[in-house]
């Protein structure tokens, strides 16, 4: 186990909070449409920060630790692109104005970080106490991979989200966004705006993604610090990446297939690790450098194949994939 001092934890968390604060302040003080140049600049900045951290981490704690961080970061970054699909669906479903999308995304990232921090703490504690958690995490990822592959050509049904339906049923909602406020008063009566419902939708989606992403990154490292930083730096660039690639997401028609393969691979890796530790040391494990190569290879193939497919068939549109959309549709029928 790495010896990460409390001071290192404190400085790291403080740095991440500072970056989030900048995003929140910019979103609150200057709501505006984020153009291509601005999104590119922020995306490059966050990627540079993540790479810089990885280089420092590898120099301070060894190449193996650095490799684990970069493997975790790439896995979380690839899964976060699927997050973007769902964010686009939510923004479209609720007709969120362009100048409020920056704020919604930043709040969504904050919620995602909080949920992931909770799941990381729980996951690390469970793994340290019970080695069979590797088996359970592995089976969860294999199940998720199979379901995502089965429903790869579908989108999650945001309108049927339990929390969204509950909020609409029990809360008084205004007809418009009221300058981006969450709560407002009309004739002395307190009302919630549609932006509050959007945040509920994004928060519930963040919870579902945390259930998959945390076991996935535990597949390449059991270090809570590495898991947290890989998640944090992958999520910090999500807001800028949304505005940069939202026009290109429709072309990534094989992304859900690629993500299902990545989750399946990491699930098998976790199961083999459990078998190696608890059953027989002769059972082989998948080394982290190989995992990194496989994940990068899958992403490269997915991007190239998607671009070729949409060039030959422009009518093809990508989907976020879903674990249960098909079942809901059948029930409705």
Short mmCIF file of C-alpha atoms in Angstrom, two decimals:
data_model
loop_
_atom_site.label_atom_id
_atom_site.label_comp_id
_atom_site.label_asym_id
_atom_site.label_seq_id
_atom_site.Cartn_x
_atom_site.Cartn_y
_atom_site.Cartn_z
CA UNK A 1 0.00 0.00 0.00
CA UNK A 2 1.18 3.53 -0.74
CA UNK A 3 2.01 5.80 2.17
CA UNK A 4 -0.06 8.88 1.33
CA UNK A 5 0.28 11.45 4.10
CA UNK A 6 -2.70 13.40 5.45
CA UNK A 7 -1.02 16.56 4.14
CA UNK A 8 -0.92 15.14 0.59
CA UNK A 9 -4.60 14.23 0.85
CA UNK A 10 -5.45 17.70 2.16
CA UNK A 11 -3.48 19.52 -0.56
CA UNK A 12 -4.97 17.32 -3.30
CA UNK A 13 -8.56 17.80 -2.11
CA UNK A 14 -7.95 21.53 -1.65
CA UNK A 15 -6.60 21.82 -5.20
CA UNK A 16 -9.63 19.97 -6.64
CA UNK A 17 -12.04 22.12 -4.62
CA UNK A 18 -10.26 25.26 -5.87
CA UNK A 19 -10.72 24.15 -9.49
CA UNK A 20 -14.40 23.43 -8.83
CA UNK A 21 -14.81 26.82 -7.14
CA UNK A 22 -13.47 28.56 -10.23
CA UNK A 23 -16.03 26.70 -12.37
CA UNK A 24 -18.88 27.58 -10.01
CA UNK A 25 -17.88 31.24 -9.79
CA UNK A 26 -17.61 31.56 -13.57
CA UNK A 27 -20.98 29.86 -14.04
CA UNK A 28 -22.65 32.11 -11.48
CA UNK A 29 -21.06 35.43 -12.48
CA UNK A 30 -21.03 35.07 -16.24
CA UNK A 31 -23.70 32.69 -17.59
CA UNK A 32 -23.10 32.43 -21.34
CA UNK A 33 -22.93 30.10 -24.30
CA UNK A 34 -19.57 28.29 -24.20
CA UNK A 35 -18.01 28.39 -27.67
CA UNK A 36 -15.61 25.97 -29.33
CA UNK A 37 -12.46 27.99 -28.56
CA UNK A 38 -13.29 28.38 -24.88
CA UNK A 39 -14.23 24.71 -24.54
CA UNK A 40 -11.00 23.66 -26.27
CA UNK A 41 -8.88 25.85 -23.99
CA UNK A 42 -10.51 24.47 -20.83
CA UNK A 43 -10.29 20.88 -22.10
CA UNK A 44 -6.57 21.24 -22.84
CA UNK A 45 -6.05 22.84 -19.42
CA UNK A 46 -7.76 20.01 -17.50
CA UNK A 47 -6.00 17.29 -19.50
CA UNK A 48 -2.67 19.03 -18.89
CA UNK A 49 -3.43 19.22 -15.16
CA UNK A 50 -4.31 15.50 -15.08
CA UNK A 51 -1.15 14.55 -16.98
CA UNK A 52 0.99 16.83 -14.82
CA UNK A 53 -0.41 15.24 -11.68
CA UNK A 54 0.25 11.75 -13.09
CA UNK A 55 3.87 12.62 -13.87
CA UNK A 56 4.41 14.02 -10.38
CA UNK A 57 2.67 11.03 -8.80
CA UNK A 58 4.81 8.55 -10.76
CA UNK A 59 8.01 10.38 -9.81
CA UNK A 60 7.01 10.56 -6.14
CA UNK A 61 5.64 7.03 -5.70
CA UNK A 62 7.14 4.94 -8.49
CA UNK A 63 6.34 3.97 -12.06
CA UNK A 64 3.90 1.24 -11.02
CA UNK A 65 1.78 3.73 -9.08
CA UNK A 66 1.95 6.21 -11.96
CA UNK A 67 0.80 3.52 -14.41
CA UNK A 68 -2.12 2.64 -12.15
CA UNK A 69 -3.16 6.29 -12.03
CA UNK A 70 -3.04 6.75 -15.81
CA UNK A 71 -4.92 3.46 -16.36
CA UNK A 72 -7.59 4.57 -13.90
CA UNK A 73 -7.77 8.03 -15.43
CA UNK A 74 -8.24 6.71 -18.97
CA UNK A 75 -10.92 4.24 -17.83
CA UNK A 76 -12.81 6.96 -15.97
CA UNK A 77 -12.39 9.39 -18.86
CA UNK A 78 -13.83 6.88 -21.32
CA UNK A 79 -16.77 6.15 -19.00
CA UNK A 80 -17.33 9.89 -18.53
CA UNK A 81 -17.95 10.26 -22.27
CA UNK A 82 -21.02 8.05 -21.77
CA UNK A 83 -21.95 10.49 -19.00
CA UNK A 84 -21.90 13.20 -21.65
CA UNK A 85 -24.43 11.31 -23.76
CA UNK A 86 -26.86 11.25 -20.85
CA UNK A 87 -26.17 14.91 -20.05
CA UNK A 88 -27.05 15.80 -23.65
CA UNK A 89 -30.29 13.78 -23.34
CA UNK A 90 -31.17 15.56 -20.08
CA UNK A 91 -30.42 19.02 -21.52
CA UNK A 92 -32.55 18.23 -24.57
CA UNK A 93 -35.40 16.64 -22.61
CA UNK A 94 -35.76 19.66 -20.32
CA UNK A 95 -34.84 22.27 -22.97
CA UNK A 96 -32.13 23.83 -20.78
CA UNK A 97 -31.06 27.20 -22.28
CA UNK A 98 -27.43 27.38 -23.47
CA UNK A 99 -26.44 30.05 -20.94
CA UNK A 100 -27.57 27.83 -18.02
CA UNK A 101 -25.92 24.59 -19.19
CA UNK A 102 -22.53 25.63 -17.76
CA UNK A 103 -24.06 25.92 -14.27
CA UNK A 104 -25.96 22.63 -14.57
CA UNK A 105 -22.84 20.73 -15.63
CA UNK A 106 -20.71 22.20 -12.85
CA UNK A 107 -23.28 21.25 -10.21
CA UNK A 108 -23.52 17.81 -11.81
CA UNK A 109 -19.76 17.34 -11.52
CA UNK A 110 -19.82 18.42 -7.86
CA UNK A 111 -22.58 15.88 -7.13
CA UNK A 112 -20.65 13.18 -9.01
CA UNK A 113 -17.48 13.86 -7.03
CA UNK A 114 -19.34 13.70 -3.71
CA UNK A 115 -21.00 10.41 -4.62
CA UNK A 116 -17.77 8.92 -5.91
CA UNK A 117 -15.92 9.96 -2.74
CA UNK A 118 -18.53 8.12 -0.68
CA UNK A 119 -18.38 5.00 -2.85
CA UNK A 120 -14.55 5.07 -2.88
CA UNK A 121 -14.44 5.16 0.92
CA UNK A 122 -16.96 2.32 1.18
CA UNK A 123 -15.30 0.30 -1.58
CA UNK A 124 -11.82 0.65 -0.10
CA UNK A 125 -13.08 -0.35 3.35
CA UNK A 126 -14.92 -3.39 1.99
CA UNK A 127 -11.97 -4.53 -0.13
CA UNK A 128 -9.57 -4.19 2.79
CA UNK A 129 -11.91 -6.21 5.02
CA UNK A 130 -13.30 -8.80 2.59
CA UNK A 131 -11.27 -10.09 -0.35
CA UNK A 132 -14.39 -11.64 -1.92
CA UNK A 133 -15.48 -8.06 -2.75
CA UNK A 134 -13.21 -8.38 -5.79
CA UNK A 135 -15.47 -11.20 -6.97
CA UNK A 136 -18.65 -9.20 -6.31
CA UNK A 137 -17.26 -6.09 -8.06
CA UNK A 138 -16.15 -8.25 -10.97
CA UNK A 139 -19.56 -9.90 -11.33
CA UNK A 140 -21.25 -6.48 -11.13
CA UNK A 141 -19.09 -5.18 -14.00
CA UNK A 142 -19.69 -8.32 -16.09
CA UNK A 143 -23.46 -7.97 -15.57
CA UNK A 144 -23.32 -4.25 -16.43
CA UNK A 145 -21.26 -4.99 -19.55
CA UNK A 146 -23.75 -7.60 -20.77
CA UNK A 147 -26.76 -5.34 -20.14
CA UNK A 148 -25.09 -2.33 -21.76
CA UNK A 149 -24.23 -4.42 -24.83
CA UNK A 150 -27.79 -5.75 -25.05
CA UNK A 151 -29.23 -2.22 -24.93
CA UNK A 152 -26.41 -0.43 -26.74
CA UNK A 153 -28.79 1.06 -29.32
CA UNK A 154 -31.11 2.63 -26.74
CA UNK A 155 -31.12 5.72 -24.52
CA UNK A 156 -32.07 5.93 -20.84
CA UNK A 157 -35.62 7.14 -20.25
CA UNK A 158 -35.07 10.30 -18.21
CA UNK A 159 -38.78 11.11 -17.98
CA UNK A 160 -39.42 7.78 -16.23
CA UNK A 161 -36.69 8.36 -13.64
CA UNK A 162 -38.24 7.69 -10.22
CA UNK A 163 -36.74 10.79 -8.59
CA UNK A 164 -37.75 13.04 -11.49
CA UNK A 165 -41.32 11.74 -11.48
CA UNK A 166 -41.51 12.13 -7.71
CA UNK A 167 -40.23 15.71 -7.82
CA UNK A 168 -42.72 16.66 -10.52
CA UNK A 169 -45.55 15.05 -8.61
CA UNK A 170 -44.92 16.56 -5.17
CA UNK A 171 -43.17 19.88 -5.88
CA UNK A 172 -44.71 23.05 -7.36
CA UNK A 173 -42.74 23.79 -10.56
CA UNK A 174 -42.61 27.01 -12.58
CA UNK A 175 -43.10 27.02 -16.32
CA UNK A 176 -39.74 28.65 -17.15
CA UNK A 177 -36.17 28.78 -15.81
CA UNK A 178 -36.49 32.18 -14.06
CA UNK A 179 -32.94 33.40 -14.80
CA UNK A 180 -31.36 30.13 -13.74
CA UNK A 181 -32.69 30.11 -10.17
CA UNK A 182 -33.45 26.86 -8.36
CA UNK A 183 -36.22 28.35 -6.20
CA UNK A 184 -38.30 31.47 -6.72
CA UNK A 185 -41.38 33.20 -5.32
CA UNK A 186 -44.51 33.92 -7.33
CA UNK A 187 -47.32 35.84 -5.58
CA UNK A 188 -45.69 35.06 -2.24
CA UNK A 189 -45.61 31.32 -2.95
CA UNK A 190 -42.29 29.44 -3.07
CA UNK A 191 -41.87 27.49 -6.31
CA UNK A 192 -39.12 25.33 -7.75
CA UNK A 193 -37.86 25.91 -11.28
CA UNK A 194 -37.22 23.27 -13.96
CA UNK A 195 -33.49 23.72 -13.22
CA UNK A 196 -34.07 22.01 -9.86
CA UNK A 197 -35.59 19.01 -11.67
CA UNK A 198 -32.63 18.93 -14.06
CA UNK A 199 -30.22 18.76 -11.12
CA UNK A 200 -32.24 15.90 -9.63
CA UNK A 201 -32.05 14.04 -12.94
CA UNK A 202 -28.29 14.58 -13.23
CA UNK A 203 -27.74 13.63 -9.60
CA UNK A 204 -29.61 10.33 -9.95
CA UNK A 205 -27.69 9.56 -13.15
CA UNK A 206 -24.42 10.37 -11.36
CA UNK A 207 -25.36 7.83 -8.70
CA UNK A 208 -25.86 5.10 -11.30
CA UNK A 209 -22.57 5.90 -13.02
CA UNK A 210 -20.72 5.83 -9.69
CA UNK A 211 -21.97 2.27 -9.14
CA UNK A 212 -20.12 1.21 -12.32
CA UNK A 213 -17.11 3.50 -12.43
CA UNK A 214 -15.81 2.87 -8.91
CA UNK A 215 -15.61 -0.95 -9.27
CA UNK A 216 -14.05 -0.41 -12.71
CA UNK A 217 -11.16 1.69 -11.41
CA UNK A 218 -10.69 -0.66 -8.45
CA UNK A 219 -9.93 -3.20 -11.16
CA UNK A 220 -6.61 -1.51 -11.89
CA UNK A 221 -5.70 -0.27 -8.41
CA UNK A 222 -6.72 -0.83 -4.82
CA UNK A 223 -5.25 2.48 -3.66
CA UNK A 224 -8.04 4.79 -2.50
CA UNK A 225 -5.90 7.87 -3.30
CA UNK A 226 -5.37 6.72 -6.90
CA UNK A 227 -9.05 5.84 -7.30
CA UNK A 228 -10.11 9.26 -6.00
CA UNK A 229 -7.66 11.32 -8.07
CA UNK A 230 -8.34 9.34 -11.26
CA UNK A 231 -12.07 10.00 -10.82
CA UNK A 232 -11.64 13.62 -9.80
CA UNK A 233 -9.39 14.66 -12.68
CA UNK A 234 -11.52 12.76 -15.21
CA UNK A 235 -14.66 14.54 -13.96
CA UNK A 236 -13.09 18.01 -13.70
CA UNK A 237 -12.73 18.18 -17.47
CA UNK A 238 -16.22 16.88 -18.12
CA UNK A 239 -17.87 20.31 -18.27
CA UNK A 240 -15.51 21.63 -20.95
CA UNK A 241 -15.56 18.31 -22.82
CA UNK A 242 -19.36 18.51 -23.01
CA UNK A 243 -19.28 21.78 -24.95
CA UNK A 244 -16.34 20.61 -27.05
CA UNK A 245 -17.71 17.30 -28.32
CA UNK A 246 -21.50 17.44 -27.90
CA UNK A 247 -21.81 18.01 -31.65
CA UNK A 248 -19.65 14.93 -32.30
CA UNK A 249 -21.27 12.51 -29.85
CA UNK A 250 -23.84 11.40 -32.41
CA UNK A 251 -21.00 9.99 -34.51
CA UNK A 252 -19.60 7.66 -31.81
CA UNK A 253 -22.02 4.89 -32.76
CA UNK A 254 -19.87 2.11 -31.30
CA UNK A 255 -19.05 3.82 -28.00
CA UNK A 256 -21.54 1.80 -25.94
CA UNK A 257 -20.16 -1.41 -27.44
CA UNK A 258 -16.62 -0.32 -26.61
CA UNK A 259 -17.54 0.62 -23.04
CA UNK A 260 -19.26 -2.72 -22.54
CA UNK A 261 -16.05 -4.48 -23.67
CA UNK A 262 -13.97 -2.36 -21.28
CA UNK A 263 -16.28 -3.12 -18.35
CA UNK A 264 -16.25 -6.82 -19.25
CA UNK A 265 -12.45 -6.87 -19.41
CA UNK A 266 -12.07 -5.11 -16.05
CA UNK A 267 -14.71 -7.40 -14.53
CA UNK A 268 -12.78 -10.49 -15.64
CA UNK A 269 -9.59 -8.90 -14.30
CA UNK A 270 -11.19 -8.47 -10.86
CA UNK A 271 -12.50 -12.04 -10.84
CA UNK A 272 -9.06 -13.40 -11.77
CA UNK A 273 -7.49 -11.31 -9.00
CA UNK A 274 -9.95 -12.75 -6.48
CA UNK A 275 -9.24 -16.29 -7.72
CA UNK A 276 -5.48 -15.68 -7.54
CA UNK A 277 -5.71 -14.48 -3.92
CA UNK A 278 -8.44 -16.71 -2.50
CA UNK A 279 -8.31 -19.91 -4.56
CA UNK A 280 -4.88 -20.59 -6.06
CA UNK A 281 -1.82 -18.34 -6.58
CA UNK A 282 -1.13 -20.19 -9.84
CA UNK A 283 -4.20 -18.59 -11.42
CA UNK A 284 -2.82 -15.77 -13.60
CA UNK A 285 -3.59 -12.10 -13.06
CA UNK A 286 -3.85 -9.38 -15.70
CA UNK A 287 -1.10 -6.78 -15.11
CA UNK A 288 -1.99 -3.09 -15.06
CA UNK A 289 0.20 -2.14 -18.09
CA UNK A 290 -1.70 -4.74 -20.16
CA UNK A 291 -5.01 -3.32 -18.88
CA UNK A 292 -3.93 0.16 -19.94
CA UNK A 293 -3.01 -1.10 -23.41
CA UNK A 294 -6.29 -2.99 -23.84
CA UNK A 295 -8.41 0.01 -22.79
CA UNK A 296 -6.54 2.40 -25.10
CA UNK A 297 -6.73 -0.13 -27.94
CA UNK A 298 -10.50 -0.56 -27.55
CA UNK A 299 -11.05 3.20 -27.51
CA UNK A 300 -8.95 3.72 -30.64
CA UNK A 301 -10.80 0.97 -32.53
CA UNK A 302 -14.18 2.32 -31.34
CA UNK A 303 -13.42 5.88 -32.49
CA UNK A 304 -12.05 4.86 -35.89
CA UNK A 305 -14.83 2.34 -36.55
CA UNK A 306 -17.50 4.86 -35.50
CA UNK A 307 -16.16 7.58 -37.78
CA UNK A 308 -15.97 5.15 -40.71
CA UNK A 309 -19.50 3.89 -40.04
CA UNK A 310 -21.06 7.37 -39.85
CA UNK A 311 -19.18 8.48 -42.94
CA UNK A 312 -20.58 5.53 -44.94
CA UNK A 313 -24.02 5.79 -43.28
CA UNK A 314 -24.67 9.43 -42.25
CA UNK A 315 -28.14 8.53 -40.97
CA UNK A 316 -26.61 6.41 -38.16
CA UNK A 317 -26.85 8.06 -34.73
CA UNK A 318 -25.10 7.05 -31.53
CA UNK A 319 -26.93 6.16 -28.33
CA UNK A 320 -25.88 6.32 -24.70
CA UNK A 321 -26.91 2.75 -24.00
CA UNK A 322 -29.08 1.69 -21.09
CA UNK A 323 -29.42 -1.11 -18.57
CA UNK A 324 -33.22 -1.12 -18.56
CA UNK A 325 -34.69 1.07 -21.32
CA UNK A 326 -35.80 -1.91 -23.41
CA UNK A 327 -37.58 -3.47 -20.45
CA UNK A 328 -39.45 -0.24 -19.73
CA UNK A 329 -40.50 0.08 -23.33
CA UNK A 330 -41.83 -3.43 -23.38
CA UNK A 331 -43.75 -2.78 -20.19
CA UNK A 332 -45.29 0.32 -21.73
CA UNK A 333 -46.35 -1.71 -24.74
#
